Amino acid sequence: MNRNEFRSEMIRSELEDIVGQHFVSVDESDKLVYSTDWSWMPQMWLDRGQPLPTPDYIVHPDSAEQIAEIMDIANKYRIPVVPWGGGSGTQGGALPLFGGILLDTKRMDKIIEIDEVSLKVTAQAGINGEQLEWALHEKGLMLPHYAAASRCATLGGYLAPRGTGTISTKYGKAEDMVLNMQIVLPTGEIIRTAPVPQHAAGPDWPRLFLGAEGTFGVITEATMRLDYLPEARLMRAVLFTDLSKALEAGRLIMTRRLHPFVIRLYDPESTRSQVKKVLGLDYEGAYMVMGFDGDPDIAALEEQKALAICTGLGGQDVGRAPGEAWWEHRYDFYYPPLSLHLPWMYGTTETVTTYDKIEPLYWAVKRAVEEGFPEWDIKFIAHFSHWFHWGVMCYSRFIIEEPPADAQEALQLHNRVWQAAMQAVIDNGGMINEHHGIGLKLGRYMRQQYGDAWPFMLRLKKMIDPNGIMNPGKVGFGF
Amino acid sequence: MPLENAVLTTDNCRYCLMCRHVCPVGHVTRLETLTPHGWGLLISSKQRGLIDWTDSAVDKLYTCADCGTCQSHCVTDQPLPSAIAEARAEVAELGLAPANLYSLNEAISRWGNPYAESEPDAVTGTGEVALFVGDDARYLWPDGLKAALTLLRAVGMDPVLIGAGRNSGYLPSSLGFPETARRLARANLDDLQASQATTLLTLNPGDTYAFRKLYSERLGIDFPANVAIKEVTTLLAEHLGAGTLTLRRAGGGPPHAYVDPAHTVRVADRDAAPRQLLAAVMPAPAVELFWRRERSHPAGSTSLRFANPMIAEHLTYARLGDARESGAQLLFCEDAGTLSALSSKAPRFGLTIRGLYELLAEQLV
């Protein structure tokens, strides 16, 4: 046995002492499955028959205490720890690029308490989102983070990349629902944030862990605020011939403080392609879905006022049925072969900005992608799906149906398209991401995004994770 | 299933995570590899030369319960269980399947069932209605069969028994032995033809699924178009509704629940009938399990009990744990395989298991 083999066996043995032999795997088929998340890059790589970097150990802890002990081992041997929830990230945030310990949190899936008075749930971070939702439904409650990934993602996975769900426009992002968290720091300490988030007892440091994507530690438990299941959900669809007018309608609905739980506005290309393919609705123009929920009378009144704004701007009310069809089939877009799929090349270059910038930003990214790569017959589709009082998120995607067959060539082209899109985003005042996270893919834009603040973030990382063990290579942090 | 369809399916499923939340094996193991996405990725990676069918990889291939829950929750109806069965057939053909399955296949091939060295019963008589008995009802829970026949006679039916002691073909198909499955399927259809029946009754959704879908989709065998298939619970619920089946209410008892049998999710709208029957005789409403109806999980009674008994056992524990969590103390089911699996572990959960058919037969007026 050589030195590396001996060291490897030592680490494995120590990990088994913590979680039990059954919960540490070094099996090649397990390593293959955990070598890819839901991002295009590794999926394409495997699709072309190319092996990926794999974790050295796949470990399944069942408590924060076990994770704390695992951190000790990782610090002692200076090996990476990559947290893994549902593996549904699209930016490569869970890829075990440098081997080490892949920490699958799914055994930590207990609901600790459902509080029907204060409307909150405390659960371990490895619980599956949809299973949590079903348990809440049994009590007439919901965790209103209805992400497309809810069927596969974990509660921790909602929070780590600052996820946004379908009904965020009324209920907020996942991070807005957090009351408190338990976190295992890279140094092995187990800490708890304050019981409630709205107070004045010092700075709002718990938010450091939201969006850190496991680079600052592992979220092991969270208490989330809940809502009652709505008595009514009213869906409506409006068709605009002019995208600009549709964006203005959305802005007025939000700034006048109406409370749609969803506004989803598809650009004309997306309406022609995606909406037709998945929902079977054959429209020209920009298809907008609006939803109002809660008390039936209030929902109906708000819907009426929103509809008046839309029709006043030239929108055509196409009734409830197309809106209800969208609500019923809103996740169908993610099932193959309806979803974007290999061997195509694709990427979600989503962004968020204020209302004054959103339209120029949309056109700038569209131009950069469509005009920058004419030889690849690239398609650009977008929808505007998470609306705030001050601005809106643009969920744009590029698609190349016949990309290079060679894996390396394909990866290079993918990077070039991303570069064009992200530069247009930054140049036009957008954020490089609204809810998919930074992961591996967008790390290289963090310095440009944050400018003078970036060295401060690097110092934070160094202070929280002195040995750099946590999810190396992600969120723009070093190795 | 044609190989090209299996390849297409696993290519679709390898990176799709949208049924993760309903997979019973993924739920009890919490392992990424043991989910529909994991199985799809292993099979597609083998096709791309990224892995070999090592003992470990084959073991993982044989951990799918073949319960159909993933497909029933798939918006695009990807037949992943059939694609996995196809991959298992390839592995078995290469001599790489778990060793115990070859001897099991020999036994099924010889006797038609994995439980006894005994030939299936020959069909005697003819009639408009036949009842498929199968092997589980014959060998694992024979009281249920007797009670079902009592109930059928009470509504004026005396079905011709077919396939008594013979598996539907699901078991060998699921384990990667399609030729054995075809032989059993043809024998069952020969029995059906000999009975001259135009209605085939089944005792559980697993058999309904086999005749309605598995034969054509996996085995390339057409079920006769002129024969209707109906579950006994559905038939009895119809008679109850029509007033041609009268049941008296039972006395008091502990909180109870109905356990949806394996393969429930594969048969549309079959979950209401047994609940109607149970509600007609029990003195209080049933409590519901968390994993119920369209999201019901099987006990360890599918092909998994032969392919991976340990995980099958965990599925049984999970059902019993779910029942205990719901507050039930008494569980009912009509499926022999499910009853057998639950009964073997119920005492340690403080639960009592009873056959639904037996309960109903006792309450006949």
Short mmCIF file of N, CA and C in Angstrom, two decimals, chain B residues 79-138:
data_model
loop_
_atom_site.label_atom_id
_atom_site.label_comp_id
_atom_site.label_asym_id
_atom_site.label_seq_id
_atom_site.Cartn_x
_atom_site.Cartn_y
_atom_site.Cartn_z
N PRO B 79 -41.46 5.17 -19.76
CA PRO B 79 -41.58 3.81 -19.20
C PRO B 79 -40.25 3.31 -18.62
N LEU B 80 -39.75 4.02 -17.63
CA LEU B 80 -38.44 3.66 -17.08
C LEU B 80 -38.43 2.25 -16.47
N PRO B 81 -39.48 1.83 -15.75
CA PRO B 81 -39.42 0.47 -15.20
C PRO B 81 -39.23 -0.59 -16.29
N SER B 82 -39.86 -0.38 -17.41
CA SER B 82 -39.70 -1.34 -18.51
C SER B 82 -38.29 -1.26 -19.09
N ALA B 83 -37.73 -0.05 -19.15
CA ALA B 83 -36.36 0.09 -19.66
C ALA B 83 -35.37 -0.57 -18.70
N ILE B 84 -35.64 -0.47 -17.40
CA ILE B 84 -34.77 -1.14 -16.43
C ILE B 84 -34.89 -2.65 -16.58
N ALA B 85 -36.12 -3.12 -16.79
CA ALA B 85 -36.31 -4.56 -17.02
C ALA B 85 -35.54 -5.02 -18.25
N GLU B 86 -35.53 -4.15 -19.27
CA GLU B 86 -34.78 -4.47 -20.50
C GLU B 86 -33.28 -4.56 -20.20
N ALA B 87 -32.78 -3.60 -19.41
CA ALA B 87 -31.35 -3.63 -19.05
C ALA B 87 -31.04 -4.86 -18.21
N ARG B 88 -31.95 -5.23 -17.31
CA ARG B 88 -31.74 -6.43 -16.51
C ARG B 88 -31.70 -7.68 -17.41
N ALA B 89 -32.54 -7.67 -18.43
CA ALA B 89 -32.55 -8.82 -19.35
C ALA B 89 -31.20 -8.95 -20.04
N GLU B 90 -30.63 -7.80 -20.39
CA GLU B 90 -29.31 -7.83 -21.04
C GLU B 90 -28.26 -8.37 -20.07
N VAL B 91 -28.33 -7.91 -18.84
CA VAL B 91 -27.39 -8.35 -17.81
C VAL B 91 -27.57 -9.85 -17.53
N ALA B 92 -28.82 -10.28 -17.43
CA ALA B 92 -29.09 -11.70 -17.15
C ALA B 92 -28.60 -12.58 -18.30
N GLU B 93 -28.79 -12.09 -19.52
CA GLU B 93 -28.35 -12.82 -20.70
C GLU B 93 -26.82 -13.01 -20.68
N LEU B 94 -26.12 -12.03 -20.15
CA LEU B 94 -24.66 -12.10 -20.07
C LEU B 94 -24.19 -12.95 -18.89
N GLY B 95 -25.14 -13.43 -18.10
CA GLY B 95 -24.77 -14.24 -16.94
C GLY B 95 -24.30 -13.41 -15.77
N LEU B 96 -24.65 -12.12 -15.75
CA LEU B 96 -24.13 -11.22 -14.72
C LEU B 96 -25.16 -10.86 -13.65
N ALA B 97 -26.36 -11.39 -13.76
CA ALA B 97 -27.38 -11.07 -12.76
C ALA B 97 -27.03 -11.76 -11.44
N PRO B 98 -27.60 -11.28 -10.32
CA PRO B 98 -27.33 -11.96 -9.04
C PRO B 98 -27.62 -13.47 -9.15
N ALA B 99 -26.72 -14.27 -8.58
CA ALA B 99 -26.77 -15.73 -8.80
C ALA B 99 -28.10 -16.34 -8.37
N ASN B 100 -28.67 -15.86 -7.27
CA ASN B 100 -29.91 -16.48 -6.78
C ASN B 100 -31.06 -16.33 -7.77
N LEU B 101 -30.98 -15.32 -8.65
CA LEU B 101 -32.10 -15.09 -9.57
C LEU B 101 -32.16 -16.14 -10.67
N TYR B 102 -31.02 -16.73 -11.02
CA TYR B 102 -31.05 -17.77 -12.05
C TYR B 102 -31.79 -19.01 -11.53
N SER B 103 -31.52 -19.38 -10.29
CA SER B 103 -32.23 -20.55 -9.75
C SER B 103 -33.71 -20.22 -9.54
N LEU B 104 -33.97 -18.97 -9.17
CA LEU B 104 -35.37 -18.55 -9.02
C LEU B 104 -36.08 -18.65 -10.37
N ASN B 105 -35.39 -18.17 -11.41
CA ASN B 105 -35.99 -18.22 -12.74
C ASN B 105 -36.26 -19.66 -13.16
N GLU B 106 -35.33 -20.54 -12.83
CA GLU B 106 -35.55 -21.96 -13.17
C GLU B 106 -36.81 -22.48 -12.48
N ALA B 107 -36.96 -22.13 -11.22
CA ALA B 107 -38.14 -22.59 -10.46
C ALA B 107 -39.42 -22.03 -11.06
N ILE B 108 -39.39 -20.74 -11.38
CA ILE B 108 -40.60 -20.13 -11.96
C ILE B 108 -40.91 -20.76 -13.31
N SER B 109 -39.83 -20.99 -14.05
CA SER B 109 -40.01 -21.56 -15.37
C SER B 109 -40.62 -22.97 -15.27
N ARG B 110 -40.17 -23.71 -14.26
CA ARG B 110 -40.64 -25.10 -14.12
C ARG B 110 -42.05 -25.16 -13.51
N TRP B 111 -42.26 -24.38 -12.42
CA TRP B 111 -43.50 -24.51 -11.65
C TRP B 111 -44.49 -23.37 -11.83
N GLY B 112 -44.03 -22.31 -12.46
CA GLY B 112 -44.92 -21.16 -12.66
C GLY B 112 -44.97 -20.22 -11.48
N ASN B 113 -44.27 -20.56 -10.41
CA ASN B 113 -44.29 -19.71 -9.22
C ASN B 113 -42.99 -19.91 -8.45
N PRO B 114 -42.66 -18.97 -7.55
CA PRO B 114 -41.42 -19.11 -6.80
C PRO B 114 -41.61 -19.75 -5.43
N TYR B 115 -42.82 -20.22 -5.12
CA TYR B 115 -43.12 -20.61 -3.74
C TYR B 115 -43.19 -22.12 -3.50
N ALA B 116 -43.64 -22.88 -4.48
CA ALA B 116 -43.88 -24.31 -4.24
C ALA B 116 -43.58 -25.11 -5.50
N GLU B 117 -43.12 -26.31 -5.29
CA GLU B 117 -42.85 -27.20 -6.43
C GLU B 117 -44.15 -27.91 -6.77
N SER B 118 -45.02 -27.17 -7.36
CA SER B 118 -46.35 -27.69 -7.65
C SER B 118 -46.87 -27.02 -8.92
N GLU B 119 -47.47 -27.82 -9.79
CA GLU B 119 -48.00 -27.30 -11.05
C GLU B 119 -49.21 -26.40 -10.79
N PRO B 120 -49.41 -25.41 -11.62
CA PRO B 120 -50.65 -24.63 -11.52
C PRO B 120 -51.86 -25.52 -11.75
N ASP B 121 -52.99 -25.16 -11.15
CA ASP B 121 -54.21 -25.94 -11.33
C ASP B 121 -54.70 -25.85 -12.77
N ALA B 122 -55.22 -26.97 -13.25
CA ALA B 122 -55.81 -26.94 -14.59
C ALA B 122 -57.16 -26.24 -14.52
N VAL B 123 -57.54 -25.63 -15.62
CA VAL B 123 -58.85 -24.96 -15.67
C VAL B 123 -59.94 -26.00 -15.79
N THR B 124 -60.95 -25.84 -14.96
CA THR B 124 -62.09 -26.76 -15.09
C THR B 124 -63.34 -25.94 -15.35
N GLY B 125 -64.06 -26.31 -16.36
CA GLY B 125 -65.31 -25.64 -16.66
C GLY B 125 -65.13 -24.40 -17.50
N THR B 126 -66.26 -23.87 -17.87
CA THR B 126 -66.27 -22.63 -18.66
C THR B 126 -67.31 -21.68 -18.07
N GLY B 127 -67.23 -20.44 -18.48
CA GLY B 127 -68.20 -19.46 -17.99
C GLY B 127 -67.88 -18.08 -18.54
N GLU B 128 -68.80 -17.15 -18.32
CA GLU B 128 -68.60 -15.81 -18.84
C GLU B 128 -67.54 -15.04 -18.06
N VAL B 129 -67.39 -15.46 -16.78
CA VAL B 129 -66.47 -14.72 -15.93
C VAL B 129 -65.37 -15.65 -15.42
N ALA B 130 -64.13 -15.17 -15.53
CA ALA B 130 -63.00 -15.92 -14.98
C ALA B 130 -62.34 -15.06 -13.90
N LEU B 131 -61.70 -15.73 -12.95
CA LEU B 131 -60.93 -15.02 -11.93
C LEU B 131 -59.48 -15.49 -12.01
N PHE B 132 -58.57 -14.53 -12.20
CA PHE B 132 -57.16 -14.89 -12.21
C PHE B 132 -56.68 -14.97 -10.76
N VAL B 133 -56.21 -16.14 -10.37
CA VAL B 133 -55.78 -16.35 -8.98
C VAL B 133 -54.32 -15.97 -8.80
N GLY B 134 -53.48 -16.42 -9.70
CA GLY B 134 -52.06 -16.14 -9.59
C GLY B 134 -51.37 -16.97 -8.53
N ASP B 135 -50.14 -16.56 -8.18
CA ASP B 135 -49.37 -17.35 -7.22
C ASP B 135 -49.42 -16.79 -5.80
N ASP B 136 -49.42 -15.48 -5.66
CA ASP B 136 -49.43 -14.90 -4.31
C ASP B 136 -50.70 -15.30 -3.56
N ALA B 137 -51.84 -15.15 -4.23
CA ALA B 137 -53.11 -15.46 -3.56
C ALA B 137 -53.21 -16.95 -3.24
N ARG B 138 -52.61 -17.75 -4.07
CA ARG B 138 -52.68 -19.20 -3.88
C ARG B 138 -51.79 -19.65 -2.71
#
